[in-house]
Tab-separated table of C-alpha atoms in Angstrom:
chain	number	residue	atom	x	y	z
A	1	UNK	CA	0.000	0.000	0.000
A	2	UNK	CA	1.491	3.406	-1.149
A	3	UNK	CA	1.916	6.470	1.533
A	4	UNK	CA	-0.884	8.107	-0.353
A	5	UNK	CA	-3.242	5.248	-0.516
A	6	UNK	CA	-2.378	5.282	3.838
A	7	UNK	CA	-2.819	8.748	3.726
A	8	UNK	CA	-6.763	8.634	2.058
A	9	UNK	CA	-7.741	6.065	4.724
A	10	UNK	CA	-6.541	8.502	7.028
A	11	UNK	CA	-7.614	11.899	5.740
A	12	UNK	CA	-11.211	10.344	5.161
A	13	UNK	CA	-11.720	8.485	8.573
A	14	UNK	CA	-11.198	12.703	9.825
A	15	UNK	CA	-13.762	13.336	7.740
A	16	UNK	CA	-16.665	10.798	9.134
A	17	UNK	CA	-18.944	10.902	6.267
A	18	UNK	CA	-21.563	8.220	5.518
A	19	UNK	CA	-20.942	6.202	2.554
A	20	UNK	CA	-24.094	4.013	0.470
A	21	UNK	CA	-22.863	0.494	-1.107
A	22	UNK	CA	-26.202	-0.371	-3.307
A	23	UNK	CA	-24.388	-3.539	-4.135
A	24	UNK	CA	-24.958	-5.195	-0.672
A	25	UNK	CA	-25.592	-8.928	-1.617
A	26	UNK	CA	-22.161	-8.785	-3.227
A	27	UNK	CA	-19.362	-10.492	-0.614
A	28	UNK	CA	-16.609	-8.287	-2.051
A	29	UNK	CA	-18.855	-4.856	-1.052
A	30	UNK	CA	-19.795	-7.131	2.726
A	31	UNK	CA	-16.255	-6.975	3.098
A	32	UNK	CA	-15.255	-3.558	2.594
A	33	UNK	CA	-18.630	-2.777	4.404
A	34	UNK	CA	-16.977	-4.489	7.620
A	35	UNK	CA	-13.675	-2.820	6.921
A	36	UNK	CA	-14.635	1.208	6.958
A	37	UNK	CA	-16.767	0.679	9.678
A	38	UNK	CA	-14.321	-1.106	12.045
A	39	UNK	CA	-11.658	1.306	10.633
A	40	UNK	CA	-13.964	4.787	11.495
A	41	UNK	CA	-12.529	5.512	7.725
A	42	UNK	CA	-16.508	6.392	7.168
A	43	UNK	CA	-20.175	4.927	8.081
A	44	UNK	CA	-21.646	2.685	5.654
A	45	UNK	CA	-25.777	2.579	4.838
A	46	UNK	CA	-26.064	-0.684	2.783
A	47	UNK	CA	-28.607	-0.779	0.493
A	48	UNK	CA	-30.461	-4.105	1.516
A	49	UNK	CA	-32.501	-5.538	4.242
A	50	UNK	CA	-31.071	-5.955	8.074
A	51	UNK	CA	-31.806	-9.233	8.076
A	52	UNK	CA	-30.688	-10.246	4.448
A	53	UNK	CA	-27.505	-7.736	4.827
A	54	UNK	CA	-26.457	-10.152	8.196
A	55	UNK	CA	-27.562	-13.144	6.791
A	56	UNK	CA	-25.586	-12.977	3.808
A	57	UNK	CA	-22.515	-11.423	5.636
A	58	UNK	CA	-22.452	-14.497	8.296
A	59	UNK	CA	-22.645	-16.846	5.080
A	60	UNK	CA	-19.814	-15.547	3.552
A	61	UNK	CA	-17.818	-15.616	7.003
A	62	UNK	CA	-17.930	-11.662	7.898
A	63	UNK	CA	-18.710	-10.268	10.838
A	64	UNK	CA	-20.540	-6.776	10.124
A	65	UNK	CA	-20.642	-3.975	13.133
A	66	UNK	CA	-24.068	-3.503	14.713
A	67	UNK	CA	-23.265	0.018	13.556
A	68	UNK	CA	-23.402	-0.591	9.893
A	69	UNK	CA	-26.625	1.039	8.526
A	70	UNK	CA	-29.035	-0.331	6.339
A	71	UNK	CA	-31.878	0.894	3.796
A	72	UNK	CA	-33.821	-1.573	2.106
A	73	UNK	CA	-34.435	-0.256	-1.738
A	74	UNK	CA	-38.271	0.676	-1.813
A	75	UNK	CA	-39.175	0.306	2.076
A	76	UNK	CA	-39.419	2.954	4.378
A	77	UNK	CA	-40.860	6.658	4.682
A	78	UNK	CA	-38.374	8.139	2.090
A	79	UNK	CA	-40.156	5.792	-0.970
A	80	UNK	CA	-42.506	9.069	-1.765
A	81	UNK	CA	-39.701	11.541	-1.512
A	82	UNK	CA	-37.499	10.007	-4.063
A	83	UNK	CA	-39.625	8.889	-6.284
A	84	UNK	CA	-41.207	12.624	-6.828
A	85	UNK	CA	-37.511	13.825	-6.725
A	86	UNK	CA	-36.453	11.675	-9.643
A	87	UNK	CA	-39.784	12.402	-11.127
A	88	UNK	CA	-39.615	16.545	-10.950
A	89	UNK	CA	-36.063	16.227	-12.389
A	90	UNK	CA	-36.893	14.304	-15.517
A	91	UNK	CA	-40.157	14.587	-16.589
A	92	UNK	CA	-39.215	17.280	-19.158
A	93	UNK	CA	-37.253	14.229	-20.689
A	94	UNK	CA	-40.019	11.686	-20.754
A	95	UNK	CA	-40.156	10.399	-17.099
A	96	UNK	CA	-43.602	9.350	-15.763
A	97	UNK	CA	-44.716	9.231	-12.398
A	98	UNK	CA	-44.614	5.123	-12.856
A	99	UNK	CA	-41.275	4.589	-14.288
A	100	UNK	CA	-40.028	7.205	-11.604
A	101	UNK	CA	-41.677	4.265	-8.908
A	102	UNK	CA	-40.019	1.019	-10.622
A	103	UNK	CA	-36.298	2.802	-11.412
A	104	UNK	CA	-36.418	3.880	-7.507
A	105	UNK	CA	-36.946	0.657	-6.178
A	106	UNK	CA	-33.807	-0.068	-8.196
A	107	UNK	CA	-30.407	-0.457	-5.567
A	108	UNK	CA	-28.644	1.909	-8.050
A	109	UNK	CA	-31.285	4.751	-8.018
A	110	UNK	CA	-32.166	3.724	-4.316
A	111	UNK	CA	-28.188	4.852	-3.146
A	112	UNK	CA	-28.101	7.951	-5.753
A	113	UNK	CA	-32.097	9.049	-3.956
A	114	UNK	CA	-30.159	8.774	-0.728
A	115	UNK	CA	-27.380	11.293	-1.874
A	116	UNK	CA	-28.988	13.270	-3.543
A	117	UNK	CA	-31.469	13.539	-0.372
A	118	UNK	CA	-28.586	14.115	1.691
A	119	UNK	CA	-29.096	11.147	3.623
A	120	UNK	CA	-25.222	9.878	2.492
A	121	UNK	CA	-22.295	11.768	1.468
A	122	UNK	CA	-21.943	9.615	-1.490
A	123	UNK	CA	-22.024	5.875	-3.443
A	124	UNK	CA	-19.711	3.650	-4.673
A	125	UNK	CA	-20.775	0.644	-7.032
A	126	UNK	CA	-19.739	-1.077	-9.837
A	127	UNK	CA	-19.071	-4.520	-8.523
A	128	UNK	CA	-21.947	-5.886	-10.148
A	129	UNK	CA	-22.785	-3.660	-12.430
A	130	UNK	CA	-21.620	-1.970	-15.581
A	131	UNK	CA	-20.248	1.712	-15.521
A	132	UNK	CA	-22.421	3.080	-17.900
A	133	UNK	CA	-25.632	1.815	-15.640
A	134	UNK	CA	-23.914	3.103	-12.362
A	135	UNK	CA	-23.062	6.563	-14.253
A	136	UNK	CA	-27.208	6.440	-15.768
A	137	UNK	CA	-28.455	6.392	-12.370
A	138	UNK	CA	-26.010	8.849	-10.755
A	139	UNK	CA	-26.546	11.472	-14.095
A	140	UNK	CA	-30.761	11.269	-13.584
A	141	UNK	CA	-31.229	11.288	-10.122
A	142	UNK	CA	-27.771	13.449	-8.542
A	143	UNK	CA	-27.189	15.794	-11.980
A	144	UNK	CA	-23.656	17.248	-13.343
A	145	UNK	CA	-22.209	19.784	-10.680
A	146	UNK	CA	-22.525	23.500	-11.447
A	147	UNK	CA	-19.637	24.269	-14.198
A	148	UNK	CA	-19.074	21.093	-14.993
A	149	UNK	CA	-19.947	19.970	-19.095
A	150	UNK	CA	-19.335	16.399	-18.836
A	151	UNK	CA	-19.251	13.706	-16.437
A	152	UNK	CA	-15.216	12.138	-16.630
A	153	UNK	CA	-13.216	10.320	-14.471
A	154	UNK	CA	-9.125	10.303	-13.456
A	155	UNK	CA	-6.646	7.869	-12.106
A	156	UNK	CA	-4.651	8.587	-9.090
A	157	UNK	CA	-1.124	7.516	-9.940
A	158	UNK	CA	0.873	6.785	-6.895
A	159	UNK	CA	4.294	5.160	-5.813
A	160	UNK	CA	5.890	3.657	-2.760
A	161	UNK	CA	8.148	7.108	-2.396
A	162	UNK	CA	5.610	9.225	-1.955
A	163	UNK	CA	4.713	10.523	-5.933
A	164	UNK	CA	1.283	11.177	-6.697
A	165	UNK	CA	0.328	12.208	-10.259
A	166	UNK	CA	-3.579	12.526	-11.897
A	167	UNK	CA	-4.227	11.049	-15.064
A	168	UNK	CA	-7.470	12.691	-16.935
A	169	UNK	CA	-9.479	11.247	-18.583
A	170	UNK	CA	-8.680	7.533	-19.028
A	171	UNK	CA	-12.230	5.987	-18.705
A	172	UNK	CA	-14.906	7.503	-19.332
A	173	UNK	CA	-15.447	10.137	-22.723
A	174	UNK	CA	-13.906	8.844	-25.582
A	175	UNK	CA	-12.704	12.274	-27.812
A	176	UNK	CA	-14.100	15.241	-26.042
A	177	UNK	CA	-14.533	18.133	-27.332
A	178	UNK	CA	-12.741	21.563	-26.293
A	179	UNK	CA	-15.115	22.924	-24.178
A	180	UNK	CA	-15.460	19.441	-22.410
A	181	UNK	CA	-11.644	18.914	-22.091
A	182	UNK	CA	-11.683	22.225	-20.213
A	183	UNK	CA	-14.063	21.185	-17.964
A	184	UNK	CA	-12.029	17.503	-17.641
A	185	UNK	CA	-8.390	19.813	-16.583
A	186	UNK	CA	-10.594	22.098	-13.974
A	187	UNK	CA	-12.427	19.161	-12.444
A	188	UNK	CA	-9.395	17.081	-12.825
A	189	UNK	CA	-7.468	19.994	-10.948
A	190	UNK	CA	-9.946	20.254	-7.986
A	191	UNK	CA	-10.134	16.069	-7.738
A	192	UNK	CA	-6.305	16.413	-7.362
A	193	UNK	CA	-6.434	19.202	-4.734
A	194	UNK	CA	-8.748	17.129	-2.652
A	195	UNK	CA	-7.274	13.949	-2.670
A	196	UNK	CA	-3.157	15.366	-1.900
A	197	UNK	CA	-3.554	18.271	-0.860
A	198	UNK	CA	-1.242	19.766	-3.098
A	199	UNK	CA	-1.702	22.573	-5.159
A	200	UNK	CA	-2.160	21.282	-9.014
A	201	UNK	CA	0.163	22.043	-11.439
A	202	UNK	CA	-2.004	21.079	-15.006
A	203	UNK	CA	-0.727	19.971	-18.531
A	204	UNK	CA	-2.576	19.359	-21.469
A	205	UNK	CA	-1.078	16.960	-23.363
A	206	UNK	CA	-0.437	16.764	-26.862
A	207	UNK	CA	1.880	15.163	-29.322
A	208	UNK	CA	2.922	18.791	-29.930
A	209	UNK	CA	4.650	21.622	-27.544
A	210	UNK	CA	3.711	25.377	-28.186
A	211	UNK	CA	2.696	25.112	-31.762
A	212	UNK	CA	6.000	23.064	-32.716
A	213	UNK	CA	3.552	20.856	-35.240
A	214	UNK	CA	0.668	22.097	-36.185
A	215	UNK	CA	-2.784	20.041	-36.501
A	216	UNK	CA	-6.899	20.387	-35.924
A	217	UNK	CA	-6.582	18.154	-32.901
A	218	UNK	CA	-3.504	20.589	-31.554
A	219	UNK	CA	-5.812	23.179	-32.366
A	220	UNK	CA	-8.729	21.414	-30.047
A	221	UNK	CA	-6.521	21.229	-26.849
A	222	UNK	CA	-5.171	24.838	-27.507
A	223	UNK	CA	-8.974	26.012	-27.491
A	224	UNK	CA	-9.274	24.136	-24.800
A	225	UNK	CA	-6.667	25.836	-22.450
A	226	UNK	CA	-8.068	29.385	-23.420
A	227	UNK	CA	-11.076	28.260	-21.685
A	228	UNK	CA	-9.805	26.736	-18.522
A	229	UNK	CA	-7.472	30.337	-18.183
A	230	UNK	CA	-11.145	32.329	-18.681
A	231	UNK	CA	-13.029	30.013	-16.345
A	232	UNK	CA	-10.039	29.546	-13.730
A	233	UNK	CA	-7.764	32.146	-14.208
A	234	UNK	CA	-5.861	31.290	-10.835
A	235	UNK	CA	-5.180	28.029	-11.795
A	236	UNK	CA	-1.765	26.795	-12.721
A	237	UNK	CA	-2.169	25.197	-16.405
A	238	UNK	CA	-0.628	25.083	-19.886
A	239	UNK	CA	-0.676	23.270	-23.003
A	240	UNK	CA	-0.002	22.348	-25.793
A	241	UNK	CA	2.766	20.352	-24.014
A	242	UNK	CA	4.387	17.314	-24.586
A	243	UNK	CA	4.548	14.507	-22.208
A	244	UNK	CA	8.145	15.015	-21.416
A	245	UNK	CA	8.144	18.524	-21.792
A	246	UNK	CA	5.187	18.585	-18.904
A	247	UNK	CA	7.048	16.020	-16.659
A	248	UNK	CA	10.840	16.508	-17.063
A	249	UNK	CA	12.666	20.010	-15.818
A	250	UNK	CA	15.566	20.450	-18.027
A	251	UNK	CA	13.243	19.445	-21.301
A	252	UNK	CA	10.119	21.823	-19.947
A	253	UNK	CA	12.952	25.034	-19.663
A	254	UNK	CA	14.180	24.103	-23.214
A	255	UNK	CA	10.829	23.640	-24.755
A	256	UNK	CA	8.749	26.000	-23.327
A	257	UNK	CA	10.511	28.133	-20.792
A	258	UNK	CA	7.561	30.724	-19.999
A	259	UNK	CA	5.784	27.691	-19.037
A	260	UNK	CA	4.208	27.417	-15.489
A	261	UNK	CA	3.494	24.271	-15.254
A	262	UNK	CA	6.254	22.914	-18.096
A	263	UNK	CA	8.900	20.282	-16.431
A	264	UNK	CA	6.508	20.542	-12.873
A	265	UNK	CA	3.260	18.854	-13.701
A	266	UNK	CA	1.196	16.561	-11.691
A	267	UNK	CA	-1.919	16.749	-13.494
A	268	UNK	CA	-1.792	15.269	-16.810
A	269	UNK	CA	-4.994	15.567	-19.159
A	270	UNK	CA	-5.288	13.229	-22.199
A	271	UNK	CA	-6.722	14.335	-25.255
A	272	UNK	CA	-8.678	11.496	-25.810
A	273	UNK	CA	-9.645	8.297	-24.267
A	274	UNK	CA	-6.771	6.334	-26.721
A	275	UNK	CA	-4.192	8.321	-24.750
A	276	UNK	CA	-4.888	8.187	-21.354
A	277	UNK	CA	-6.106	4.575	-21.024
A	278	UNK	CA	-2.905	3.318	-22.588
A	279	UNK	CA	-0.943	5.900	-20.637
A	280	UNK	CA	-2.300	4.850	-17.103
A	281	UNK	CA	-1.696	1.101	-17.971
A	282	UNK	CA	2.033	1.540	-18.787
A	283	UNK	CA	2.883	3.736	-16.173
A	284	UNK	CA	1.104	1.394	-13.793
A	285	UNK	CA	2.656	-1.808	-15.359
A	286	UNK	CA	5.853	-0.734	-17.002
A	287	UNK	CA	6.306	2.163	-14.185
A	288	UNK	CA	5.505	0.707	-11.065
A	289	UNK	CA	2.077	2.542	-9.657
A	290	UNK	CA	-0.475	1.416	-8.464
A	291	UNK	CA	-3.549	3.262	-9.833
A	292	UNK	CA	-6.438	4.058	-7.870
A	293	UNK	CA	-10.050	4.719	-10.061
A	294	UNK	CA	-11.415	5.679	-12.063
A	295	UNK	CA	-12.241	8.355	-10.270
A	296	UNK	CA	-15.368	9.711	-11.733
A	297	UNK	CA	-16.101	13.269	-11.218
A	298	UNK	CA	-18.280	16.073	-12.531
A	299	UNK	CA	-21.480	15.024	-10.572
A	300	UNK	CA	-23.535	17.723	-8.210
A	301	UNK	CA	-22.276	14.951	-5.221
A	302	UNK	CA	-19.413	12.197	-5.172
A	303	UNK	CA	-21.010	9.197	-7.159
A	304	UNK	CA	-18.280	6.644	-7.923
A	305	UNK	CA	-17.240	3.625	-9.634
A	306	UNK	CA	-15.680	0.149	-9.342
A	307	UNK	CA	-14.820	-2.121	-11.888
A	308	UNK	CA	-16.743	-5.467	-12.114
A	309	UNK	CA	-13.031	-7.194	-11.400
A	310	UNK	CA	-12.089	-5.370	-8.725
A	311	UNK	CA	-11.011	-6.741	-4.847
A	312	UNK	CA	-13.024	-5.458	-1.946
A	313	UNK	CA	-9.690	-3.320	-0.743
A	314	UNK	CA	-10.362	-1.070	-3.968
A	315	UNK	CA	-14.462	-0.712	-2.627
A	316	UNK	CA	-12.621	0.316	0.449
A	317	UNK	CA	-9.971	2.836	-1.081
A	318	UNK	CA	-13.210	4.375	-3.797
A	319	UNK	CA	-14.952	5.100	-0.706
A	320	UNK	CA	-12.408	6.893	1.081
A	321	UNK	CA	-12.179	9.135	-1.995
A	322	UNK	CA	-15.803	9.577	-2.189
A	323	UNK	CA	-16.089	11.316	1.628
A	324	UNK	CA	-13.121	13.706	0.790
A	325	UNK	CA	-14.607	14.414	-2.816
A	326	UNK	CA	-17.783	14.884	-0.347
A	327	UNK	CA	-16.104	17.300	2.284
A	328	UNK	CA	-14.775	19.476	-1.189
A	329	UNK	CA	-18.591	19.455	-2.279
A	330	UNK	CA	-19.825	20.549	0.560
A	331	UNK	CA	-17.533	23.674	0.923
């Protein structure tokens, strides 16, 4: 485990938010459930039955805390509340008071109701189902975050000394356009921010560096950084830079020396989906990191994913990130 994966157990458990796993019958999620309670890293509401929640835990040889929460999907006195919510938010796009009923009764919209409700701090699923069907729910019922154009997602990059770099976007929107890559290097900025601590340094990556080639998809990141420098002008960004210019000192002074962020980075935005999902696989594999995410950001309130594959330590290190992305939502 890296010093910055120790460090997000830590910073989270400060942070005691409540966390939703709507994937309770799932022995992988039990697990993790069991872990960030006895850990204080964050209270857990599962979304199932008491009695089915224990039952299944004992089967499966975990013992949960009597303090684990739980909130059976369609029970209760909230069933009203989020079913009008989801309802009142979508009916100018087709929704009907019935299909509002039978989606909310649905674990997925059930733990997205209870955020967006305020109930929990955020969700984290994924284990048994597919990204774009966690992302669905998340999008209709929670809603993109004020400035935000498109939901995206980044990688935490991280190594046993200590380095932590964010890789955007390597999961989630295949060739954005300008306006949405600006919104993936501010959103990927603030993710960074809240997870280190450290002030971001962002690069836009291309296979060019200040207009030393000259191409429409150099041209797309360029337009790109114009926005982020109208919408954020204190943030530290550049672009068109490439990879080694952004990362390595000596080549970021010789390539572009007015540069702030040229030689320093530790944000790193893709242009495309191609680029950043091959990226975060050979630094993790070839380089040594371990990579935490996707991270998925742009939503009004932390909403995150797992993959189908993964172990129940990465349900436990997604929902550490989830109450700090919470705490930065919240301010």
């Amino acid at each position: 485990m890296t010093p910055f994966i120790t460090q997000l157990r830590e910073n989270a458990a400060r942070e005691a938010k409540t966390i939703v796993l709507p994937e309770a019958v799932d022995e992988r999620i039990l697990r993790a459930a069991a872990f960030l309670d006895e850990q204080n890293i964050c209270r857990v509401i599962l979304a199932v039955s008491e009695d089915r929640g224990r039952a299944l835990a004992d089967s499966f040889g975990i013992r949960l805390p009597e303090s684990v929460l739980f909130s059976e999907p369609g029970k209760g006195e909230n069933v009203e509340k989020f079913i009008h919510q989801l309802y009142e938010r979508r009916r100018d796009r087709g929704m009907t008071e019935d299909l509002a009923a039978e989606l909310v009764r649905q674990p997925l919209y059930w733990a997205a109701s209870l955020v967006a409700q305020g109930e929990a701090d955020g969700s984290v699923a994924g284990a048994m189902n597919t990204t774009a069907d966690v992302l669905r729910a998340a999008l209709q019922v929670v809603g993109l975050q004020a400035g935000s154009e498109v939901v995206s997602s980044v990688f935490m990059m991280s190594w046993e000394d200590g380095r932590v770099f964010t890789y955007g976007d390597c999961a989630v929107v295949p060739y954005p356009t300008a306006p949405q890559l600006a919104s993936i290097a501010i959103d990927s900025a603030q993710t960074h921010q809240d997870l280190t601590g450290e002030e971001a340094r962002v690069a836009l990556l291309s296979f060019s560096t200040k207009g030393s080639a000259e191409h429409e998809r150099i041209e797309l990141v360029q337009e790109a950084l114009e926005t982020v420098k109208r919408k954020k002008s204190l943030l530290a960004v550049d672009g068109e830079l490439q990879f080694d210019a952004a990362f390595v000192e000596h080549i970021g002074r010789g390539k572009a020396p007015e540069s702030p962020v040229a030689g320093k980075a530790n944000v790193f935005i893709f242009p495309n989906l191609d680029a950043g999902n091959i990226s975060y696989k050979i630094t993790e594999r070839l380089g040594g990191a371990t990579a935490t995410g996707p991270i998925i950001q742009g939503f009004a309130k932390p909403m995150n994913d797992v993959s189908r594959g993964c172990k129940w330590e990465d349900v436990v290190d997604t929902a550490a990130v989830c109450a700090l992305m919470s705490e930065s939502a919240d301010d």
